[in-house]
Short mmCIF file of C-alpha atoms and ligand atoms in Angstrom, two decimals:
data_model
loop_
_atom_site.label_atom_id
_atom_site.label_comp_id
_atom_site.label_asym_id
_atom_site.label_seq_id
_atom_site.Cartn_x
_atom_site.Cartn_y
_atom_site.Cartn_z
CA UNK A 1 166.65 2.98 10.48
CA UNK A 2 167.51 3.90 13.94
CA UNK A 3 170.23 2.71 15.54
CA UNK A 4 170.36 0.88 18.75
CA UNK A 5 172.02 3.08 20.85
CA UNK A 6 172.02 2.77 24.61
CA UNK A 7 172.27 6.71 25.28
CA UNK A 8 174.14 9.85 23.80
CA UNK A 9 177.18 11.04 25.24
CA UNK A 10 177.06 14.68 26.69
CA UNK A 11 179.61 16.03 28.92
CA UNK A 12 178.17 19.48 29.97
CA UNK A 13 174.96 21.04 28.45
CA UNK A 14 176.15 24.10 26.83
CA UNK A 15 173.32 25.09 26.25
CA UNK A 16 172.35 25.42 29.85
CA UNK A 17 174.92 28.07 30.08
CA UNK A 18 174.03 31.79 30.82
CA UNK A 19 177.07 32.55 27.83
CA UNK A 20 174.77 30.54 25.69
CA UNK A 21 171.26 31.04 26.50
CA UNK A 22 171.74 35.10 25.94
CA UNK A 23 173.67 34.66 22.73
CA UNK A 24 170.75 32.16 21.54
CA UNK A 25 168.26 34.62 22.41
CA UNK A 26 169.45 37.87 21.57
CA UNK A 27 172.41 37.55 18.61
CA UNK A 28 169.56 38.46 15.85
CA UNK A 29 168.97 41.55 17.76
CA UNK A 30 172.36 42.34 18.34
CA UNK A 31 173.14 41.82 14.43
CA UNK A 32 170.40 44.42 13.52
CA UNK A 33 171.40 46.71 16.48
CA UNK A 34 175.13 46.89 15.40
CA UNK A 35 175.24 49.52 13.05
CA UNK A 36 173.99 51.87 15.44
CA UNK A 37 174.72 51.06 18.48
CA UNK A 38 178.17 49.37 18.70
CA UNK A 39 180.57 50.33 15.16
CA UNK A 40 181.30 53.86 16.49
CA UNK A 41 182.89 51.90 19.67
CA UNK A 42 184.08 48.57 18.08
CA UNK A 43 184.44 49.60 14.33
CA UNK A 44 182.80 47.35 11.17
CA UNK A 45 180.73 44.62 12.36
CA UNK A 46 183.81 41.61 10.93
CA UNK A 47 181.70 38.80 9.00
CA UNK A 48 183.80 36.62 11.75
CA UNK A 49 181.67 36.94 14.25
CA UNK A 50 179.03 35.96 12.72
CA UNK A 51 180.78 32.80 11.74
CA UNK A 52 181.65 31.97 15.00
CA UNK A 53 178.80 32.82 16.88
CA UNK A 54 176.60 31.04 14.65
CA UNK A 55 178.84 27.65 14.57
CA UNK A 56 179.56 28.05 18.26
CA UNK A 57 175.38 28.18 18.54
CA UNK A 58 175.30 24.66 17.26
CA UNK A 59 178.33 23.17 18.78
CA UNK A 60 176.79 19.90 20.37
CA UNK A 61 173.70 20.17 19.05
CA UNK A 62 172.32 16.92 18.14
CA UNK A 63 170.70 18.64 14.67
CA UNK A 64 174.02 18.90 13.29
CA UNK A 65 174.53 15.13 13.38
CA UNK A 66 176.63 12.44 15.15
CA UNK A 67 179.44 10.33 15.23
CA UNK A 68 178.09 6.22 16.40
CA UNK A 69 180.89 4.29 18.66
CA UNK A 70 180.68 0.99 19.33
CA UNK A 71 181.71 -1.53 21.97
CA UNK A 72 183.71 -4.27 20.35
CA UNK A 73 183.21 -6.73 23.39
CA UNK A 74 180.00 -6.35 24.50
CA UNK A 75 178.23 -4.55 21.20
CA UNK A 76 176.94 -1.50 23.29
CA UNK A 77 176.50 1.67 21.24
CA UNK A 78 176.39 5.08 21.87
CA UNK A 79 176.50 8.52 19.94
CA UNK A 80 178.45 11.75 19.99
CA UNK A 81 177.68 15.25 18.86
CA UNK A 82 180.06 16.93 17.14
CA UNK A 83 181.62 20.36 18.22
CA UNK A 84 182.41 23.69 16.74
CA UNK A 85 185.79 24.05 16.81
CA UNK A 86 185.86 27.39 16.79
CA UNK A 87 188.93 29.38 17.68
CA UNK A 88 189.12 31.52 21.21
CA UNK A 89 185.24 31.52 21.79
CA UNK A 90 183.58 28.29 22.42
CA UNK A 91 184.33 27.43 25.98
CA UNK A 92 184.51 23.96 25.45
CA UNK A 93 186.12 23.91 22.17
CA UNK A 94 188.97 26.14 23.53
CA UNK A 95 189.36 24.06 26.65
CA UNK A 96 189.67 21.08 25.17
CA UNK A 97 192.54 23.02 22.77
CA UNK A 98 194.27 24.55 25.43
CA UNK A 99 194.73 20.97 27.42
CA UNK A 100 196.21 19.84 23.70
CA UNK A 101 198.14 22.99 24.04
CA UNK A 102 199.46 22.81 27.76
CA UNK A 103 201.03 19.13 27.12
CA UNK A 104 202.56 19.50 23.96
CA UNK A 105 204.13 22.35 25.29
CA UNK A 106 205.56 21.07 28.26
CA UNK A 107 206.60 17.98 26.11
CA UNK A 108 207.61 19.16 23.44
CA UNK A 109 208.52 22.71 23.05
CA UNK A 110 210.27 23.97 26.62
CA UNK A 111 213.58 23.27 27.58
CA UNK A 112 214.16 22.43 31.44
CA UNK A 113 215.03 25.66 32.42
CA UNK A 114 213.75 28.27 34.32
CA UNK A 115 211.87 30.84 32.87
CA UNK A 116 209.51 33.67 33.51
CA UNK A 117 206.32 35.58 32.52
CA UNK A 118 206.76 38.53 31.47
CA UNK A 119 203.55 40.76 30.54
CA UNK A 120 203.99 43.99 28.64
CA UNK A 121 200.90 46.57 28.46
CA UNK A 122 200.51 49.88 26.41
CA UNK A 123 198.66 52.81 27.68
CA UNK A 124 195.29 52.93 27.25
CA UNK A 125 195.05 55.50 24.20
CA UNK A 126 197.25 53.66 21.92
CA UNK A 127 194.96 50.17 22.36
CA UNK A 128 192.35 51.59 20.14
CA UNK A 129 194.58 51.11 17.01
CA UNK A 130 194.41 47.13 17.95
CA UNK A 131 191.34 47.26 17.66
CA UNK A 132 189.84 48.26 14.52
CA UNK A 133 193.33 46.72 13.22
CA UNK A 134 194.20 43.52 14.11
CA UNK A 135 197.11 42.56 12.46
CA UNK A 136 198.90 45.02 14.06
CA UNK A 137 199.01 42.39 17.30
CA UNK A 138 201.69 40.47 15.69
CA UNK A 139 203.53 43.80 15.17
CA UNK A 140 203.24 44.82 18.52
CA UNK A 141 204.60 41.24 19.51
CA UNK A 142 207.65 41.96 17.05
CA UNK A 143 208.01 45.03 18.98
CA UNK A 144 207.90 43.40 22.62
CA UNK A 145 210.65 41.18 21.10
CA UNK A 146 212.91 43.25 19.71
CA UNK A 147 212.56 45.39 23.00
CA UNK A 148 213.54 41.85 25.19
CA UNK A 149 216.81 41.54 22.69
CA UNK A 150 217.85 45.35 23.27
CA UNK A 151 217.35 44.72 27.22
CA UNK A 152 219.12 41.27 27.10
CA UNK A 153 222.08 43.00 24.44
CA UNK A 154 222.47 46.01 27.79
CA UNK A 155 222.15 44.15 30.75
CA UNK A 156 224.73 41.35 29.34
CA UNK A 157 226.88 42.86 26.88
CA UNK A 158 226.15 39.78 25.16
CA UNK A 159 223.71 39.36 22.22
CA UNK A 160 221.47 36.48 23.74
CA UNK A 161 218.80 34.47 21.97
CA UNK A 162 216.18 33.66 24.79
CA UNK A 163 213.24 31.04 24.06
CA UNK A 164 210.06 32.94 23.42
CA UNK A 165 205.98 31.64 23.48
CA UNK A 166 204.12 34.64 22.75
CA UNK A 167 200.44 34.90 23.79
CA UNK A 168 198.75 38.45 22.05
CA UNK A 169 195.36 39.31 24.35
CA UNK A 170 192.73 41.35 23.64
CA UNK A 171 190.86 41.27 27.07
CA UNK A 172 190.85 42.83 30.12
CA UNK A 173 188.79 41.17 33.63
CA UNK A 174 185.72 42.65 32.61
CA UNK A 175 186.36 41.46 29.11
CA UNK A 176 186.79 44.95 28.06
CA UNK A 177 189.49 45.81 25.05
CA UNK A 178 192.90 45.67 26.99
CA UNK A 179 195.35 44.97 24.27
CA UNK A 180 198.49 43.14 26.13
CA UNK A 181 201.21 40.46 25.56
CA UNK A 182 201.83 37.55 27.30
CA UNK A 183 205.18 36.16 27.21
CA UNK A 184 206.84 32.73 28.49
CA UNK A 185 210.57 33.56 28.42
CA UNK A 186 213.06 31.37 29.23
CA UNK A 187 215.62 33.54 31.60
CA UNK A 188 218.71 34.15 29.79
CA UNK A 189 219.67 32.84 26.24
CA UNK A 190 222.23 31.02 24.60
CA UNK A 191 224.87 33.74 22.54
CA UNK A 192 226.53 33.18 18.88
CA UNK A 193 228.84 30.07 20.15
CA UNK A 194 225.59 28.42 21.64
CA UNK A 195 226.77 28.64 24.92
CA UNK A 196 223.73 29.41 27.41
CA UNK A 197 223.54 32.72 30.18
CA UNK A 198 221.31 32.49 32.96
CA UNK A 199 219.98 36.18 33.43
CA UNK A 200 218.94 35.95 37.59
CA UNK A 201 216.85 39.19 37.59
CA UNK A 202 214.67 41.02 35.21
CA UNK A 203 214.75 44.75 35.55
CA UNK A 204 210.60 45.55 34.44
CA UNK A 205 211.23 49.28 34.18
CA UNK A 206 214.35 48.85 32.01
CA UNK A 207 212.63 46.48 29.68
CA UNK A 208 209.76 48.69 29.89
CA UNK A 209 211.66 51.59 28.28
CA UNK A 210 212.70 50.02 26.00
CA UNK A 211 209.42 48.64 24.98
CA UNK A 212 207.95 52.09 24.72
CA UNK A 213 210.45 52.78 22.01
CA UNK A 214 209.61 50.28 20.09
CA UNK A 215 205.67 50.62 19.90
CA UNK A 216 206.24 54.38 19.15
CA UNK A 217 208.36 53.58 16.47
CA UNK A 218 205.82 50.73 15.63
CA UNK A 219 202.92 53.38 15.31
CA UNK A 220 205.30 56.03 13.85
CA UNK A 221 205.86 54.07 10.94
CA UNK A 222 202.66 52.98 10.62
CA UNK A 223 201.71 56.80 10.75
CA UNK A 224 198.81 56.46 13.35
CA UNK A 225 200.31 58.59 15.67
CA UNK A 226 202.85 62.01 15.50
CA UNK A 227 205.69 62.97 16.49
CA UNK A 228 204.36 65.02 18.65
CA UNK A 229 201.83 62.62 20.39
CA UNK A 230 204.96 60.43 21.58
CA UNK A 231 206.77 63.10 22.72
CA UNK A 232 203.26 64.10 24.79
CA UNK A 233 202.79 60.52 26.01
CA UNK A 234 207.09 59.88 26.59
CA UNK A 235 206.76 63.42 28.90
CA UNK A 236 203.77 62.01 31.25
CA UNK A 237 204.98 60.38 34.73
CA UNK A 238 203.37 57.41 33.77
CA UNK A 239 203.03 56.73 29.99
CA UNK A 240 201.44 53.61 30.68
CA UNK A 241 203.82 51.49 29.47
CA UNK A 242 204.20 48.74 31.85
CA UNK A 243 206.59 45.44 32.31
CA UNK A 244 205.70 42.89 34.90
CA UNK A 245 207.91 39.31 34.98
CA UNK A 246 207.56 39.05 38.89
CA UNK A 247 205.65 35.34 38.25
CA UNK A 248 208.57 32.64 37.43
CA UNK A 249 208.36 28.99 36.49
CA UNK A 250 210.84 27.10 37.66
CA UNK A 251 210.27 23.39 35.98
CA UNK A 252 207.99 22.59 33.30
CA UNK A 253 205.29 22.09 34.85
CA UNK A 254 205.25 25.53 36.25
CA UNK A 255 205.90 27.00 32.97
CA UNK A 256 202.73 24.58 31.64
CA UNK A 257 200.60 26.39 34.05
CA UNK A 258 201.98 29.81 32.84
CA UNK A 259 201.55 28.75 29.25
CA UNK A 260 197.86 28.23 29.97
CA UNK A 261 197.18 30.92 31.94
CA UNK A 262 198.95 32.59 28.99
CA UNK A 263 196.26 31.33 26.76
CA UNK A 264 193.03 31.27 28.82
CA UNK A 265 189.28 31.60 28.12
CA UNK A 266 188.14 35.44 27.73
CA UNK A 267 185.53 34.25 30.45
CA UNK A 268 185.02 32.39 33.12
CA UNK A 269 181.51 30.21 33.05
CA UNK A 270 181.18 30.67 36.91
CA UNK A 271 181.36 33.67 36.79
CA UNK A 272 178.85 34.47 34.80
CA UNK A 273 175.52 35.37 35.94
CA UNK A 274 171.60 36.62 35.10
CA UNK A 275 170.27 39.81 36.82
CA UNK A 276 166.63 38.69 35.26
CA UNK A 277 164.80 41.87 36.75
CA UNK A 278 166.76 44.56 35.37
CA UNK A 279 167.98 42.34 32.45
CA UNK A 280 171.50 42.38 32.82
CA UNK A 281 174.42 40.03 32.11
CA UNK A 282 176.72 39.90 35.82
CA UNK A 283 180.17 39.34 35.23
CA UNK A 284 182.06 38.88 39.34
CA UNK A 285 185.49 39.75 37.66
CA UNK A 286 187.12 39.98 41.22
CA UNK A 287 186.88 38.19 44.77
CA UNK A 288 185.00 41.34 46.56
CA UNK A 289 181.23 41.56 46.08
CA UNK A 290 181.34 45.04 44.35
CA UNK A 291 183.78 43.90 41.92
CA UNK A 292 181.09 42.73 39.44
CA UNK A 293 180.37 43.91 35.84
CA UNK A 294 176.54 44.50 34.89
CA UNK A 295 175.76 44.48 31.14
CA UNK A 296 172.62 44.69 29.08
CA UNK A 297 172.38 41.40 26.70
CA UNK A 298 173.43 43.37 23.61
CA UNK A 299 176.65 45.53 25.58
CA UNK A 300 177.85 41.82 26.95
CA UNK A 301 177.08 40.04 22.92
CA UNK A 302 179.35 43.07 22.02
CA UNK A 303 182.24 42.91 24.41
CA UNK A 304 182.54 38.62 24.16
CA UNK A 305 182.25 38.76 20.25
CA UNK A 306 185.20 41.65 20.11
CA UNK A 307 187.55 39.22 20.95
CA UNK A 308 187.04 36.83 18.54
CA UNK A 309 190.17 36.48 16.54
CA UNK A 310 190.24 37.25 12.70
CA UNK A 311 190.81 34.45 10.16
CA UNK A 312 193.70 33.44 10.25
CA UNK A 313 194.78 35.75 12.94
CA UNK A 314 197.50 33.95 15.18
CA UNK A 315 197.85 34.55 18.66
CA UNK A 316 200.41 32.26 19.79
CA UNK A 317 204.30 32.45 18.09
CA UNK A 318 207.13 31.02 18.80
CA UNK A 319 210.30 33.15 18.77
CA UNK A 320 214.03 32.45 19.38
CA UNK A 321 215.22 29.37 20.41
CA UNK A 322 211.87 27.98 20.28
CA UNK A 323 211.04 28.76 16.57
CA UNK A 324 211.06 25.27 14.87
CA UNK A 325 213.76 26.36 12.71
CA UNK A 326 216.20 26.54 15.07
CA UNK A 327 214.57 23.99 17.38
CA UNK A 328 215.31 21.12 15.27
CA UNK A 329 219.01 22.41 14.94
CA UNK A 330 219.57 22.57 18.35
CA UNK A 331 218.15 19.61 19.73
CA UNK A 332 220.53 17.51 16.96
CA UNK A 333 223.22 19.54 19.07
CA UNK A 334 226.43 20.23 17.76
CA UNK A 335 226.03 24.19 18.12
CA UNK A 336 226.60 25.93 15.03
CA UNK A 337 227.97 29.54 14.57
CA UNK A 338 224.54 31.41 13.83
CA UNK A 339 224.02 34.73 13.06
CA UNK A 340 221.53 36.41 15.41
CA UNK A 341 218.41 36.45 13.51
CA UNK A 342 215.49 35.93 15.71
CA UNK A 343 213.00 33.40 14.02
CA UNK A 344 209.75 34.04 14.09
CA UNK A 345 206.94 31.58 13.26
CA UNK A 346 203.28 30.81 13.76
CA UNK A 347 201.87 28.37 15.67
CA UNK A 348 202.97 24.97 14.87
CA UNK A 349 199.83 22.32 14.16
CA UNK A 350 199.52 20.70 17.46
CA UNK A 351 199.92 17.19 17.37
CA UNK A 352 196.05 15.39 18.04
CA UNK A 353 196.94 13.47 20.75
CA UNK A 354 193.08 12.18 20.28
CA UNK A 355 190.19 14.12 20.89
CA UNK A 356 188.74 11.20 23.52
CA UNK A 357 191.95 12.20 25.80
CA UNK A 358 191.54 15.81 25.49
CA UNK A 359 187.58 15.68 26.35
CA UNK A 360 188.78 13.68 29.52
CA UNK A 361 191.03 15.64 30.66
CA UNK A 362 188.43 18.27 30.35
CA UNK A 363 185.39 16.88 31.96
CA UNK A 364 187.56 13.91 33.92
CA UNK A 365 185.02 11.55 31.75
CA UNK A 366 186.21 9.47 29.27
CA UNK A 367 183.92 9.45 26.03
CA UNK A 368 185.40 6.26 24.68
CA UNK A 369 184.69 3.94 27.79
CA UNK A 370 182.15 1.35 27.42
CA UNK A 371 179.44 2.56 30.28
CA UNK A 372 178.33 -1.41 30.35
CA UNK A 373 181.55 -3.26 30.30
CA UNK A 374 184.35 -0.82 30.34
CA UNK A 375 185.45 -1.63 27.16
CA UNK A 376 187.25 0.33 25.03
CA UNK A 377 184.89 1.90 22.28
CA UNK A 378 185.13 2.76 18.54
CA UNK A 379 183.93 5.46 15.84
CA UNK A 380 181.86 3.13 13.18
CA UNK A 381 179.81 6.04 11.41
CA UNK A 382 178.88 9.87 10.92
CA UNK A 383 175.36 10.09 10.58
CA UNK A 384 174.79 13.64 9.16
CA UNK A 385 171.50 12.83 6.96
CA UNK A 386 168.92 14.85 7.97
CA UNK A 387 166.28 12.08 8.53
CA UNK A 388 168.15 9.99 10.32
CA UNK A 389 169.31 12.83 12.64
CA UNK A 390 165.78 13.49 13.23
CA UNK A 391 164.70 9.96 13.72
CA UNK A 392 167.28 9.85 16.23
CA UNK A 393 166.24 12.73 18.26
CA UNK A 394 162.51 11.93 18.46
CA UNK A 395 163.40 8.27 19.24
CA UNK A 396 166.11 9.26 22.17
CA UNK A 397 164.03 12.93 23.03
CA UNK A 398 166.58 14.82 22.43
CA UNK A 399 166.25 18.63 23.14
CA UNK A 400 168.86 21.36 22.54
CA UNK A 401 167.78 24.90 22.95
CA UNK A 402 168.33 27.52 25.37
CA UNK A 403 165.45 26.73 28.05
CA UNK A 404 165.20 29.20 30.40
CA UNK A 405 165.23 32.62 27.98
CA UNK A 406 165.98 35.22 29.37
CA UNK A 407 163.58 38.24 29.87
CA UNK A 408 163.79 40.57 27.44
CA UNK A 409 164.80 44.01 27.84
CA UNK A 410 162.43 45.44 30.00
CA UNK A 411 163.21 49.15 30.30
CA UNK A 412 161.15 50.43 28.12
CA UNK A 413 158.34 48.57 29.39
CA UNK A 414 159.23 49.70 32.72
CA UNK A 415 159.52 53.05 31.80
CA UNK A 416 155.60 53.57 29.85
CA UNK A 417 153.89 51.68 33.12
CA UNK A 418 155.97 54.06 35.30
CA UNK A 419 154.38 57.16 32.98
CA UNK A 420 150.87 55.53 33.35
CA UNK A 421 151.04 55.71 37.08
CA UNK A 422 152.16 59.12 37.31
CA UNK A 423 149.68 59.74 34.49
CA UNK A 424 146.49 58.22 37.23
CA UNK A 425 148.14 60.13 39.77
CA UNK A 426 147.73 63.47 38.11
CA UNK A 427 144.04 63.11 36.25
ZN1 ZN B 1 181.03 -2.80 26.33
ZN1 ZN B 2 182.55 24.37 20.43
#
């Protein structure tokens, strides 16, 4: 039986996307590839990515079954497809999050102060350990924090307890590996009697220095690097090491925009382009023409997939004043003697403000409004069964695949015709 539905709902065809069309096409081959061709550079293939990639492959895709709404006033119905969900890949998923994200933030979590971004990168040899191990991100987070209390303890003379949101990053603008934190901090912090200090300036170089120490120490105890390798890196001019909190956000909704710019997509969809004769993925990471990346399909399945997070991984915390520990405590007011221990915690569950109102805020389209009457509409059923599913798409033709593929590696094809010709030439 075959519901009468008036149409399906589809924001955006993902599948229409060059991001999608040259995973669809060419994620077997990459799989097989790996061992050879990418562990040396991004270690063990993680069964993660497979996970992802594959659920990500049939987010909105009508095969995997969808939700029926229904008009209550005028008995119009319409289906949904349901979506991955997957964590810092899918571009729509993670949009959709990050909008959750932005508000609750704003709402919830900030105080109305001002605060600033501060982002702290390591030199480029010391980014391959954050790599091949991941859970040395929240580490290297502990580290950045424990640098920002030092640097607040000197410049003030006063222990201070600033407001952290901490983003950990794995990319770069070409979406290479380019291990860095972001950090929303709010400027200053409240000492022991919880009275609040307004710090006007932020000295990068300072706070850099003292963030040096701390990864060294990091990696010392971890005993990936010597001794001797820190005191080689500490004696260059430019260690790499680098502070920037020149970006400040006065109200909320300044630090909103930081916060998701803190947490953006590794990509850009726009930005992503086809180079179908020599098979290449274009990536225009920068405003002037040369400033584009070209890939093969397999180099660009490699880079994206790298930064998929780990299970579990987190890569948003909430330190200070804006752990939930002392959040609650504070907003009861009353300021109680603390001793300074700087809470750390994961990401709190975001509150659903409704899936419908994310998607709109998304694609400025709101799933839930009656196309015939503008009536609000309802979820009645799932359909999942396979039959029905099927039914469904042969009844509304329903097609979900990548349609243009793209051409397949054609070097090597190139390459023999080229030797033919010469070979004519010389007989
Ligand atoms: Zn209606
Ligand atoms: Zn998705």
């Amino acid at each position: 039986m075959i519901p009468a539905v008036a149409g399906v709902y589809r924001p955006r065809h993902p599948e229409r996307t060059v991001f999608y069309q040259v995973l669809f096409h060419y994620f077997g081959q990459f799989l097989q590839e790996y061992e050879s061709r990418f562990e040396k550079e991004y270690g063990f293939l993680r069964p993660i990515i497979k996970e992802v990639v594959e659920r990500y492959l049939d987010c909105g895709n009508p095969r995997c079954g969808f939700a029926r709404i229904r008009c209550p006033s005028c008995g119009g119905e319409r289906l949904l497809m349901f979506s991955c969900r997957t964590r810092g890949f899918c571009p729509s998923c993670h949009a959709k999050r990050r909008e959750g994200w932005g508000e609750w933030m704003r709402e919830e979590l900030i105080l109305d102060v001002p605060h600033r971004q501060v982002v702290f990168t390591i030199p480029k040899m010391l980014r391959i350990f954050f790599k091949y191990k991941r859970r040395l991100l929240g580490d290297l987070c502990r580290a950045a924090v424990q640098a920002l209390l030092k640097y607040l303890l000197a410049t003030t003379g006063t222990e201070l307890r600033p407001g952290v949101v901490a983003s950990t990053q794995t990319f770069g603008a070409k979406i290479n590996f380019h291990t860095h934190l972001h950090f929303l901090v709010t400027e200053g912090g409240e000492d022991s009697e919880g009275r609040s200090h307004h710090l006007a300036s932020f000295q990068d170089s300072l706070l850099a220095e003292f963030f040096s120490r701390e990864v060294f120490a990091l990696l010392l105890r971890e005993e990936l690097i010597s001794e001797a390798l820190v005191e080689r890196i500490a004696g260059w001019r430019h260690p790499g090491f680098s502070v920037h909190s020149k970006v400040r956000a006065q109200t909320r909704k300044e630090a909103e925009r930081v916060g998701k710019y803190m947490i953006r997509p590794l990509l850009s969809l726009e930005r992503l382009s086809l180079d179908e004769r020599e098979a290449k993925v274009c990536y225009r990471y920068g405003e002037k023409p040369e400033e584009v990346e070209r890939m093969d399909y397999l180099d660009f399945i490699a880079r994206v997939t790298s930064h998929i997070p780990d299970k579990g991984q987190v890569t948003v915390r909430y330190y200070g004043i804006y752990a939930n520990a002392h959040r609650g405590k504070v907003r009861k007011a009353q300021p109680v003697k603390h001793p300074f221990i700087l809470v750390e915690e994961e990401s709190p569950r975001i509150p659903r403000r409704g899936w419908a109102e994310m998607i709109r805020k998304v694609y400025e389209v709101d799933p839930l409004i009656c196309p015939q009457c503008g009536g609000r509409m309802r979820i009645i059923a799932f359909l999942t069964d396979y039959a029905v599913v099927d039914r469904i798409i042969h009844h509304l033709k329903l097609s979900f695949v990548a349609e243009r593929p793209p051409p397949p590696h054609v070097a090597s094809q190139k390459l023999l015709m080229d030797s033919e010709k010469g070979a004519q030439y010389f007989s």
